[in-house]
Amino acid sequence: TGKEKVNQIIIRDLKTNEKQPLEAGALFVAIGHEPNTKLFKGQIDLDDQGYIVLKDLTKTSVEGVFAAGDVHDHRYRQAITAAGFGCMAGIDVDKYLSEHR
């Protein structure tokens, strides 16, 4: 409700529809999420929500195929975790390629 920056938000109770102000200094907007994994259906293991199932951190059900980011992360769904998993997958790919030369 602030003019220059966020200082409060109005929250609504989904059961009663009652609204009330809540002081806030920042706002993180989540736009919802549906993993863009349809092209992998039937090729690698996906869970019932369409997320890629990982084993041993970044490995998929197909040898030599790794995944990172929002295609597997249905808990955090944030860029920073996607970046971290991207780094992990890169390291795992490097290790895999070194072992399979």
Short mmCIF file of C-alpha atoms in Angstrom, two decimals:
data_model
loop_
_atom_site.label_atom_id
_atom_site.label_comp_id
_atom_site.label_asym_id
_atom_site.label_seq_id
_atom_site.Cartn_x
_atom_site.Cartn_y
_atom_site.Cartn_z
CA THR A 1 0.00 0.00 0.00
CA GLY A 2 3.04 2.33 0.04
CA LYS A 3 3.66 4.83 -2.75
CA GLU A 4 7.46 4.49 -3.00
CA LYS A 5 7.94 0.98 -1.59
CA VAL A 6 5.99 -1.86 -0.04
CA ASN A 7 5.10 -1.22 3.58
CA GLN A 8 2.09 -3.49 3.99
CA ILE A 9 -0.01 -5.98 2.11
CA ILE A 10 -3.66 -6.91 2.42
CA ILE A 11 -4.21 -10.59 3.07
CA ARG A 12 -7.50 -12.41 2.59
CA ASP A 13 -8.67 -15.47 4.49
CA LEU A 14 -9.70 -17.95 1.78
CA LYS A 15 -12.37 -19.51 4.03
CA THR A 16 -14.03 -16.40 5.46
CA ASN A 17 -13.02 -13.87 2.76
CA GLU A 18 -12.02 -11.52 5.61
CA LYS A 19 -9.26 -9.04 4.69
CA GLN A 20 -6.67 -7.56 7.01
CA PRO A 21 -3.47 -5.53 6.61
CA LEU A 22 -0.07 -7.08 7.30
CA GLU A 23 3.07 -4.96 7.67
CA ALA A 24 5.73 -5.95 5.14
CA GLY A 25 9.04 -4.53 3.94
CA ALA A 26 9.29 -6.69 0.84
CA LEU A 27 7.26 -8.99 -1.36
CA PHE A 28 8.25 -12.19 -3.16
CA VAL A 29 5.86 -13.06 -5.98
CA ALA A 30 5.43 -16.69 -7.01
CA ILE A 31 3.60 -17.07 -10.31
CA GLY A 32 2.68 -20.70 -9.86
CA HIS A 33 4.45 -23.57 -11.47
CA GLU A 34 3.93 -26.35 -13.94
CA PRO A 35 7.16 -28.08 -14.93
CA ASN A 36 7.91 -27.96 -18.65
CA THR A 37 8.73 -31.66 -18.90
CA LYS A 38 6.11 -33.03 -21.30
CA LEU A 39 8.76 -33.83 -23.93
CA PHE A 40 10.39 -36.25 -21.45
CA LYS A 41 7.21 -38.21 -20.66
CA GLY A 42 7.76 -41.88 -21.40
CA GLN A 43 11.51 -41.38 -21.72
CA ILE A 44 12.61 -40.65 -18.16
CA ASP A 45 10.83 -41.11 -14.84
CA LEU A 46 8.45 -38.28 -13.89
CA ASP A 47 6.40 -38.06 -10.71
CA ASP A 48 2.60 -37.68 -10.69
CA GLN A 49 2.95 -33.88 -10.93
CA GLY A 50 5.24 -34.05 -13.97
CA TYR A 51 8.53 -33.31 -12.18
CA ILE A 52 11.64 -35.29 -13.13
CA VAL A 53 12.51 -37.88 -10.50
CA LEU A 54 16.17 -37.70 -9.48
CA LYS A 55 18.38 -40.29 -7.87
CA ASP A 56 21.78 -39.55 -6.42
CA LEU A 57 21.26 -35.75 -6.55
CA THR A 58 21.08 -34.94 -10.29
CA LYS A 59 20.88 -38.29 -12.11
CA THR A 60 17.66 -39.24 -13.90
CA SER A 61 16.39 -42.75 -14.63
CA VAL A 62 18.40 -42.75 -17.89
CA GLU A 63 22.16 -43.24 -17.64
CA GLY A 64 24.05 -40.14 -18.75
CA VAL A 65 21.02 -37.85 -18.47
CA PHE A 66 21.05 -35.28 -15.66
CA ALA A 67 18.50 -32.68 -14.58
CA ALA A 68 18.57 -29.43 -12.62
CA GLY A 69 16.28 -26.58 -11.70
CA ASP A 70 12.54 -26.23 -11.69
CA VAL A 71 11.96 -29.41 -13.73
CA HIS A 72 12.69 -31.45 -10.60
CA ASP A 73 12.28 -29.00 -7.70
CA HIS A 74 8.66 -28.83 -6.59
CA ARG A 75 9.48 -27.62 -3.11
CA TYR A 76 11.59 -24.47 -3.47
CA ARG A 77 11.05 -23.45 -7.14
CA GLN A 78 13.42 -20.50 -7.01
CA ALA A 79 16.17 -19.34 -9.30
CA ILE A 80 18.89 -19.67 -6.69
CA THR A 81 18.19 -23.37 -6.09
CA ALA A 82 17.99 -23.92 -9.86
CA ALA A 83 21.41 -22.28 -10.25
CA GLY A 84 22.86 -24.41 -7.47
CA PHE A 85 21.50 -27.60 -8.98
CA GLY A 86 22.78 -26.49 -12.39
CA CYS A 87 26.27 -26.33 -10.94
CA MET A 88 25.82 -29.73 -9.28
CA ALA A 89 24.58 -31.28 -12.53
CA GLY A 90 27.55 -29.80 -14.39
CA ILE A 91 29.96 -31.39 -11.93
CA ASP A 92 28.09 -34.72 -12.19
CA VAL A 93 28.22 -34.57 -16.01
CA ASP A 94 31.97 -33.88 -15.91
CA LYS A 95 32.49 -36.84 -13.56
CA TYR A 96 30.30 -39.09 -15.74
CA LEU A 97 32.17 -38.15 -18.92
CA SER A 98 35.54 -38.69 -17.22
CA GLU A 99 34.46 -42.17 -16.11
CA HIS A 100 33.07 -43.15 -19.53
CA ARG A 101 35.91 -42.12 -21.86
#
